[in-house]
Amino acid sequence: MSRTDAHVPVPVRIVRGDLAAVADHNHATGECDLPPRGHGVGDWRATTRCRWIFLFTGTFVCPCEMCHAGGAHRAERRRSRHDTAASARRAVRRWNSGDRLLE
């Protein structure tokens, strides 16, 4: 289990009531066994047929790449890291060659 709320799995956040959720009913057995919100925090895995599922409210709280467009921004972040590293290498080369004035 994670130690900070920033890394708490989404199912745990739903069970604890930290995130908006909507009831997802599966009455295959004939009766609703949906647990109340906040119930079962010790065991966050679904043990009932009916469950609480994440309800998107417009706030990106999910840590997954799909919600944060991780794949779309990956190349941009990588390019930024490489540009920063190249700039640092150029500054070190100038410093080592005797140019003590850094831009």
Tab-separated table of N, CA and C in Angstrom:
chain	number	residue	atom	x	y	z
A	1	MET	N	0.845	-1.176	0.000
A	1	MET	CA	0.000	0.000	0.000
A	1	MET	C	0.888	1.236	0.000
A	2	SER	N	0.471	2.253	-0.712
A	2	SER	CA	1.277	3.465	-0.796
A	2	SER	C	1.185	4.274	0.493
A	3	ARG	N	2.168	5.131	0.692
A	3	ARG	CA	2.239	5.899	1.934
A	3	ARG	C	1.709	7.318	1.786
A	4	THR	N	1.577	7.791	0.566
A	4	THR	CA	1.070	9.144	0.361
A	4	THR	C	-0.211	9.086	-0.455
A	5	ASP	N	-1.059	10.076	-0.275
A	5	ASP	CA	-2.318	10.102	-1.010
A	5	ASP	C	-2.113	10.292	-2.503
A	6	ALA	N	-0.981	10.851	-2.901
A	6	ALA	CA	-0.728	11.057	-4.321
A	6	ALA	C	-0.579	9.740	-5.064
A	7	HIS	N	-0.208	8.679	-4.360
A	7	HIS	CA	0.026	7.400	-5.010
A	7	HIS	C	-0.941	6.315	-4.567
A	8	VAL	N	-2.023	6.703	-3.921
A	8	VAL	CA	-3.021	5.725	-3.495
A	8	VAL	C	-3.745	5.220	-4.741
A	9	PRO	N	-3.894	3.914	-4.899
A	9	PRO	CA	-4.604	3.388	-6.066
A	9	PRO	C	-6.037	3.922	-6.129
A	10	VAL	N	-6.530	4.099	-7.338
A	10	VAL	CA	-7.865	4.653	-7.537
A	10	VAL	C	-8.943	3.824	-6.837
A	11	PRO	N	-8.909	2.477	-6.890
A	11	PRO	CA	-9.945	1.721	-6.176
A	11	PRO	C	-9.973	2.016	-4.676
A	12	VAL	N	-8.825	2.249	-4.076
A	12	VAL	CA	-8.772	2.580	-2.647
A	12	VAL	C	-9.391	3.947	-2.413
A	13	ARG	N	-9.095	4.901	-3.280
A	13	ARG	CA	-9.678	6.233	-3.148
A	13	ARG	C	-11.196	6.185	-3.275
A	14	ILE	N	-11.694	5.334	-4.161
A	14	ILE	CA	-13.142	5.209	-4.338
A	14	ILE	C	-13.778	4.631	-3.086
A	15	VAL	N	-13.196	3.564	-2.562
A	15	VAL	CA	-13.756	2.920	-1.370
A	15	VAL	C	-13.723	3.863	-0.179
A	16	ARG	N	-12.643	4.614	-0.026
A	16	ARG	CA	-12.529	5.544	1.104
A	16	ARG	C	-13.472	6.726	0.980
A	17	GLY	N	-13.958	6.987	-0.233
A	17	GLY	CA	-14.856	8.120	-0.440
A	17	GLY	C	-14.130	9.383	-0.840
A	18	ASP	N	-12.852	9.276	-1.208
A	18	ASP	CA	-12.072	10.444	-1.618
A	18	ASP	C	-12.457	10.936	-3.010
A	19	LEU	N	-12.946	10.034	-3.859
A	19	LEU	CA	-13.308	10.371	-5.230
A	19	LEU	C	-14.806	10.212	-5.434
A	20	ALA	N	-15.314	10.954	-6.403
A	20	ALA	CA	-16.717	10.799	-6.769
A	20	ALA	C	-16.899	9.420	-7.392
A	21	ALA	N	-17.988	8.778	-7.055
A	21	ALA	CA	-18.249	7.436	-7.571
A	21	ALA	C	-19.734	7.273	-7.836
A	22	VAL	N	-20.032	6.338	-8.690
A	22	VAL	CA	-21.412	6.009	-9.008
A	22	VAL	C	-21.574	4.501	-8.834
A	23	ALA	N	-22.758	4.091	-8.421
A	23	ALA	CA	-23.014	2.669	-8.193
A	23	ALA	C	-23.103	1.928	-9.518
A	24	ASP	N	-22.440	0.796	-9.592
A	24	ASP	CA	-22.491	-0.085	-10.755
A	24	ASP	C	-23.147	-1.373	-10.285
A	25	HIS	N	-24.388	-1.578	-10.709
A	25	HIS	CA	-25.165	-2.708	-10.201
A	25	HIS	C	-25.072	-3.919	-11.116
A	26	ASN	N	-24.936	-5.079	-10.501
A	26	ASN	CA	-24.962	-6.366	-11.189
A	26	ASN	C	-25.827	-7.280	-10.326
A	27	HIS	N	-27.080	-7.374	-10.673
A	27	HIS	CA	-28.019	-8.152	-9.864
A	27	HIS	C	-28.188	-9.563	-10.418
A	28	ALA	N	-27.088	-10.211	-10.707
A	28	ALA	CA	-27.140	-11.574	-11.230
A	28	ALA	C	-27.697	-12.543	-10.198
A	29	THR	N	-27.478	-12.257	-8.928
A	29	THR	CA	-27.977	-13.145	-7.873
A	29	THR	C	-29.363	-12.739	-7.403
A	30	GLY	N	-29.882	-11.630	-7.924
A	30	GLY	CA	-31.235	-11.234	-7.580
A	30	GLY	C	-31.327	-10.112	-6.577
A	31	GLU	N	-30.338	-9.914	-5.741
A	31	GLU	CA	-30.405	-8.845	-4.755
A	31	GLU	C	-29.165	-7.969	-4.847
A	32	CYS	N	-29.310	-6.747	-4.391
A	32	CYS	CA	-28.203	-5.794	-4.433
A	32	CYS	C	-27.305	-6.002	-3.219
A	33	ASP	N	-26.025	-6.193	-3.476
A	33	ASP	CA	-25.071	-6.352	-2.373
A	33	ASP	C	-24.043	-5.216	-2.374
A	34	LEU	N	-24.484	-4.028	-2.826
A	34	LEU	CA	-23.606	-2.863	-2.882
A	34	LEU	C	-23.229	-2.427	-1.473
A	35	PRO	N	-21.935	-2.419	-1.153
A	35	PRO	CA	-21.524	-1.985	0.188
A	35	PRO	C	-21.643	-0.468	0.308
A	36	PRO	N	-21.868	0.042	1.513
A	36	PRO	CA	-21.908	1.499	1.681
A	36	PRO	C	-20.523	2.099	1.447
A	37	ARG	N	-20.480	3.387	1.054
A	37	ARG	CA	-19.193	4.056	0.838
A	37	ARG	C	-18.416	4.075	2.138
A	38	GLY	N	-17.126	3.833	2.055
A	38	GLY	CA	-16.278	3.823	3.240
A	38	GLY	C	-16.243	2.473	3.920
A	39	HIS	N	-17.071	1.529	3.463
A	39	HIS	CA	-17.084	0.193	4.047
A	39	HIS	C	-16.033	-0.655	3.342
A	40	GLY	N	-15.285	-1.423	4.086
A	40	GLY	CA	-14.305	-2.322	3.480
A	40	GLY	C	-13.010	-1.643	3.121
A	41	VAL	N	-12.645	-0.612	3.842
A	41	VAL	CA	-11.399	0.099	3.539
A	41	VAL	C	-10.200	-0.813	3.729
A	42	GLY	N	-10.280	-1.744	4.660
A	42	GLY	CA	-9.170	-2.661	4.897
A	42	GLY	C	-8.914	-3.571	3.715
A	43	ASP	N	-9.978	-3.997	3.053
A	43	ASP	CA	-9.844	-4.849	1.873
A	43	ASP	C	-10.549	-4.141	0.728
A	44	TRP	N	-9.802	-3.417	-0.098
A	44	TRP	CA	-10.386	-2.581	-1.129
A	44	TRP	C	-10.758	-3.348	-2.391
A	45	ARG	N	-10.370	-4.598	-2.490
A	45	ARG	CA	-10.718	-5.370	-3.682
A	45	ARG	C	-12.202	-5.705	-3.682
A	46	ALA	N	-12.780	-5.747	-4.851
A	46	ALA	CA	-14.219	-6.001	-4.959
A	46	ALA	C	-14.535	-7.432	-4.523
A	47	THR	N	-15.406	-7.558	-3.535
A	47	THR	CA	-15.844	-8.878	-3.073
A	47	THR	C	-17.340	-9.044	-3.274
A	48	THR	N	-17.970	-8.052	-3.882
A	48	THR	CA	-19.403	-8.103	-4.145
A	48	THR	C	-19.634	-7.954	-5.634
A	49	ARG	N	-20.836	-8.295	-6.070
A	49	ARG	CA	-21.154	-8.135	-7.494
A	49	ARG	C	-21.421	-6.666	-7.826
A	50	CYS	N	-22.157	-5.979	-6.976
A	50	CYS	CA	-22.390	-4.547	-7.153
A	50	CYS	C	-21.198	-3.807	-6.552
A	51	ARG	N	-20.800	-2.709	-7.191
A	51	ARG	CA	-19.604	-2.013	-6.723
A	51	ARG	C	-19.709	-0.530	-7.039
A	52	TRP	N	-18.798	0.227	-6.470
A	52	TRP	CA	-18.676	1.649	-6.756
A	52	TRP	C	-17.612	1.822	-7.831
A	53	ILE	N	-17.905	2.618	-8.869
A	53	ILE	CA	-16.922	2.874	-9.922
A	53	ILE	C	-16.664	4.380	-10.015
A	54	PHE	N	-15.522	4.724	-10.549
A	54	PHE	CA	-15.073	6.113	-10.656
A	54	PHE	C	-16.026	6.926	-11.519
A	55	LEU	N	-16.365	8.120	-11.056
A	55	LEU	CA	-17.209	9.049	-11.800
A	55	LEU	C	-16.363	10.268	-12.143
A	56	PHE	N	-16.150	10.512	-13.431
A	56	PHE	CA	-15.329	11.645	-13.856
A	56	PHE	C	-16.092	12.940	-13.636
A	57	THR	N	-15.495	13.851	-12.889
A	57	THR	CA	-16.131	15.134	-12.578
A	57	THR	C	-15.440	16.303	-13.262
A	58	GLY	N	-14.483	16.029	-14.121
A	58	GLY	CA	-13.753	17.087	-14.803
A	58	GLY	C	-12.400	17.374	-14.184
A	59	THR	N	-12.130	16.799	-13.031
A	59	THR	CA	-10.845	16.963	-12.368
A	59	THR	C	-10.033	15.698	-12.584
A	60	PHE	N	-8.830	15.837	-13.102
A	60	PHE	CA	-7.993	14.677	-13.378
A	60	PHE	C	-7.297	14.223	-12.100
A	61	VAL	N	-7.860	13.233	-11.447
A	61	VAL	CA	-7.283	12.701	-10.216
A	61	VAL	C	-6.700	11.315	-10.430
A	62	CYS	N	-6.994	10.743	-11.557
A	62	CYS	CA	-6.511	9.401	-11.863
A	62	CYS	C	-5.039	9.475	-12.276
A	63	PRO	N	-4.185	8.579	-11.761
A	63	PRO	CA	-2.776	8.645	-12.103
A	63	PRO	C	-2.421	7.972	-13.430
A	64	CYS	N	-3.388	7.429	-14.128
A	64	CYS	CA	-3.059	6.660	-15.335
A	64	CYS	C	-2.680	7.575	-16.505
A	65	GLU	N	-1.973	7.011	-17.466
A	65	GLU	CA	-1.531	7.775	-18.632
A	65	GLU	C	-2.695	8.180	-19.515
A	66	MET	N	-3.755	7.386	-19.519
A	66	MET	CA	-4.887	7.707	-20.364
A	66	MET	C	-5.510	9.045	-19.949
A	67	CYS	N	-5.601	9.278	-18.650
A	67	CYS	CA	-6.186	10.527	-18.155
A	67	CYS	C	-5.245	11.706	-18.310
A	68	HIS	N	-3.973	11.476	-18.291
A	68	HIS	CA	-3.006	12.560	-18.350
A	68	HIS	C	-2.332	12.670	-19.704
A	69	ALA	N	-2.833	11.981	-20.705
A	69	ALA	CA	-2.271	12.010	-22.051
A	69	ALA	C	-0.778	11.734	-22.012
A	70	GLY	N	-0.403	10.727	-21.252
A	70	GLY	CA	1.007	10.409	-21.065
A	70	GLY	C	1.736	10.128	-22.356
A	71	GLY	N	1.138	9.348	-23.225
A	71	GLY	CA	1.779	9.034	-24.489
A	71	GLY	C	1.925	10.250	-25.380
A	72	ALA	N	0.951	11.148	-25.316
A	72	ALA	CA	0.973	12.335	-26.166
A	72	ALA	C	2.071	13.305	-25.750
A	73	HIS	N	2.369	13.366	-24.472
A	73	HIS	CA	3.366	14.315	-23.979
A	73	HIS	C	4.732	13.687	-23.748
A	74	ARG	N	4.849	12.408	-23.968
A	74	ARG	CA	6.106	11.721	-23.678
A	74	ARG	C	7.262	12.277	-24.510
A	75	ALA	N	7.041	12.423	-25.808
A	75	ALA	CA	8.104	12.928	-26.681
A	75	ALA	C	8.487	14.356	-26.300
A	76	GLU	N	7.491	15.154	-25.946
A	76	GLU	CA	7.759	16.540	-25.550
A	76	GLU	C	8.605	16.599	-24.277
A	77	ARG	N	8.268	15.773	-23.289
A	77	ARG	CA	9.045	15.752	-22.040
A	77	ARG	C	10.457	15.236	-22.285
A	78	ARG	N	10.584	14.225	-23.136
A	78	ARG	CA	11.905	13.678	-23.434
A	78	ARG	C	12.771	14.724	-24.141
A	79	ARG	N	12.186	15.426	-25.104
A	79	ARG	CA	12.916	16.470	-25.820
A	79	ARG	C	13.386	17.549	-24.847
A	80	SER	N	12.531	17.925	-23.910
A	80	SER	CA	12.896	18.937	-22.919
A	80	SER	C	14.060	18.465	-22.051
A	81	ARG	N	14.028	17.201	-21.621
A	81	ARG	CA	15.128	16.663	-20.809
A	81	ARG	C	16.429	16.666	-21.594
A	82	HIS	N	16.379	16.249	-22.861
A	82	HIS	CA	17.586	16.197	-23.682
A	82	HIS	C	18.125	17.599	-23.963
A	83	ASP	N	17.232	18.558	-24.205
A	83	ASP	CA	17.678	19.938	-24.441
A	83	ASP	C	18.356	20.512	-23.205
A	84	THR	N	17.792	20.239	-22.034
A	84	THR	CA	18.380	20.723	-20.784
A	84	THR	C	19.747	20.091	-20.547
A	85	ALA	N	19.858	18.791	-20.792
A	85	ALA	CA	21.137	18.101	-20.602
A	85	ALA	C	22.184	18.627	-21.586
A	86	ALA	N	21.787	18.860	-22.832
A	86	ALA	CA	22.728	19.380	-23.830
A	86	ALA	C	23.195	20.783	-23.453
A	87	SER	N	22.288	21.598	-22.960
A	87	SER	CA	22.648	22.947	-22.525
A	87	SER	C	23.632	22.896	-21.357
A	88	ALA	N	23.410	21.990	-20.429
A	88	ALA	CA	24.324	21.838	-19.290
A	88	ALA	C	25.697	21.372	-19.762
A	89	ARG	N	25.743	20.445	-20.721
A	89	ARG	CA	27.030	19.972	-21.247
A	89	ARG	C	27.793	21.103	-21.938
A	90	ARG	N	27.075	21.941	-22.702
A	90	ARG	CA	27.731	23.077	-23.364
A	90	ARG	C	28.302	24.051	-22.336
A	91	ALA	N	27.550	24.305	-21.271
A	91	ALA	CA	28.028	25.218	-20.223
A	91	ALA	C	29.269	24.655	-19.543
A	92	VAL	N	29.305	23.355	-19.300
A	92	VAL	CA	30.474	22.724	-18.672
A	92	VAL	C	31.680	22.814	-19.607
A	93	ARG	N	31.474	22.576	-20.909
A	93	ARG	CA	32.581	22.672	-21.870
A	93	ARG	C	33.147	24.090	-21.921
A	94	ARG	N	32.249	25.088	-21.937
A	94	ARG	CA	32.722	26.485	-21.943
A	94	ARG	C	33.493	26.790	-20.670
A	95	TRP	N	32.989	26.341	-19.535
A	95	TRP	CA	33.652	26.585	-18.243
A	95	TRP	C	35.030	25.927	-18.226
A	96	ASN	N	35.108	24.686	-18.687
A	96	ASN	CA	36.380	23.958	-18.697
A	96	ASN	C	37.378	24.549	-19.690
A	97	SER	N	36.896	25.220	-20.725
A	97	SER	CA	37.810	25.816	-21.708
A	97	SER	C	38.307	27.191	-21.266
A	98	GLY	N	37.854	27.665	-20.117
A	98	GLY	CA	38.350	28.931	-19.591
A	98	GLY	C	37.352	30.069	-19.683
A	99	ASP	N	36.242	29.869	-20.327
A	99	ASP	CA	35.213	30.906	-20.420
A	99	ASP	C	34.428	30.911	-19.114
A	100	ARG	N	34.718	31.876	-18.246
A	100	ARG	CA	34.093	31.918	-16.914
A	100	ARG	C	32.796	32.722	-16.897
A	101	LEU	N	32.413	33.284	-18.021
A	101	LEU	CA	31.160	34.037	-18.092
A	101	LEU	C	30.057	33.106	-18.591
A	102	LEU	N	29.176	32.770	-17.712
A	102	LEU	CA	28.064	31.904	-18.101
A	102	LEU	C	26.875	32.758	-18.500
A	103	GLU	N	26.202	32.349	-19.511
A	103	GLU	CA	25.033	33.096	-20.000
A	103	GLU	C	23.852	32.883	-19.111
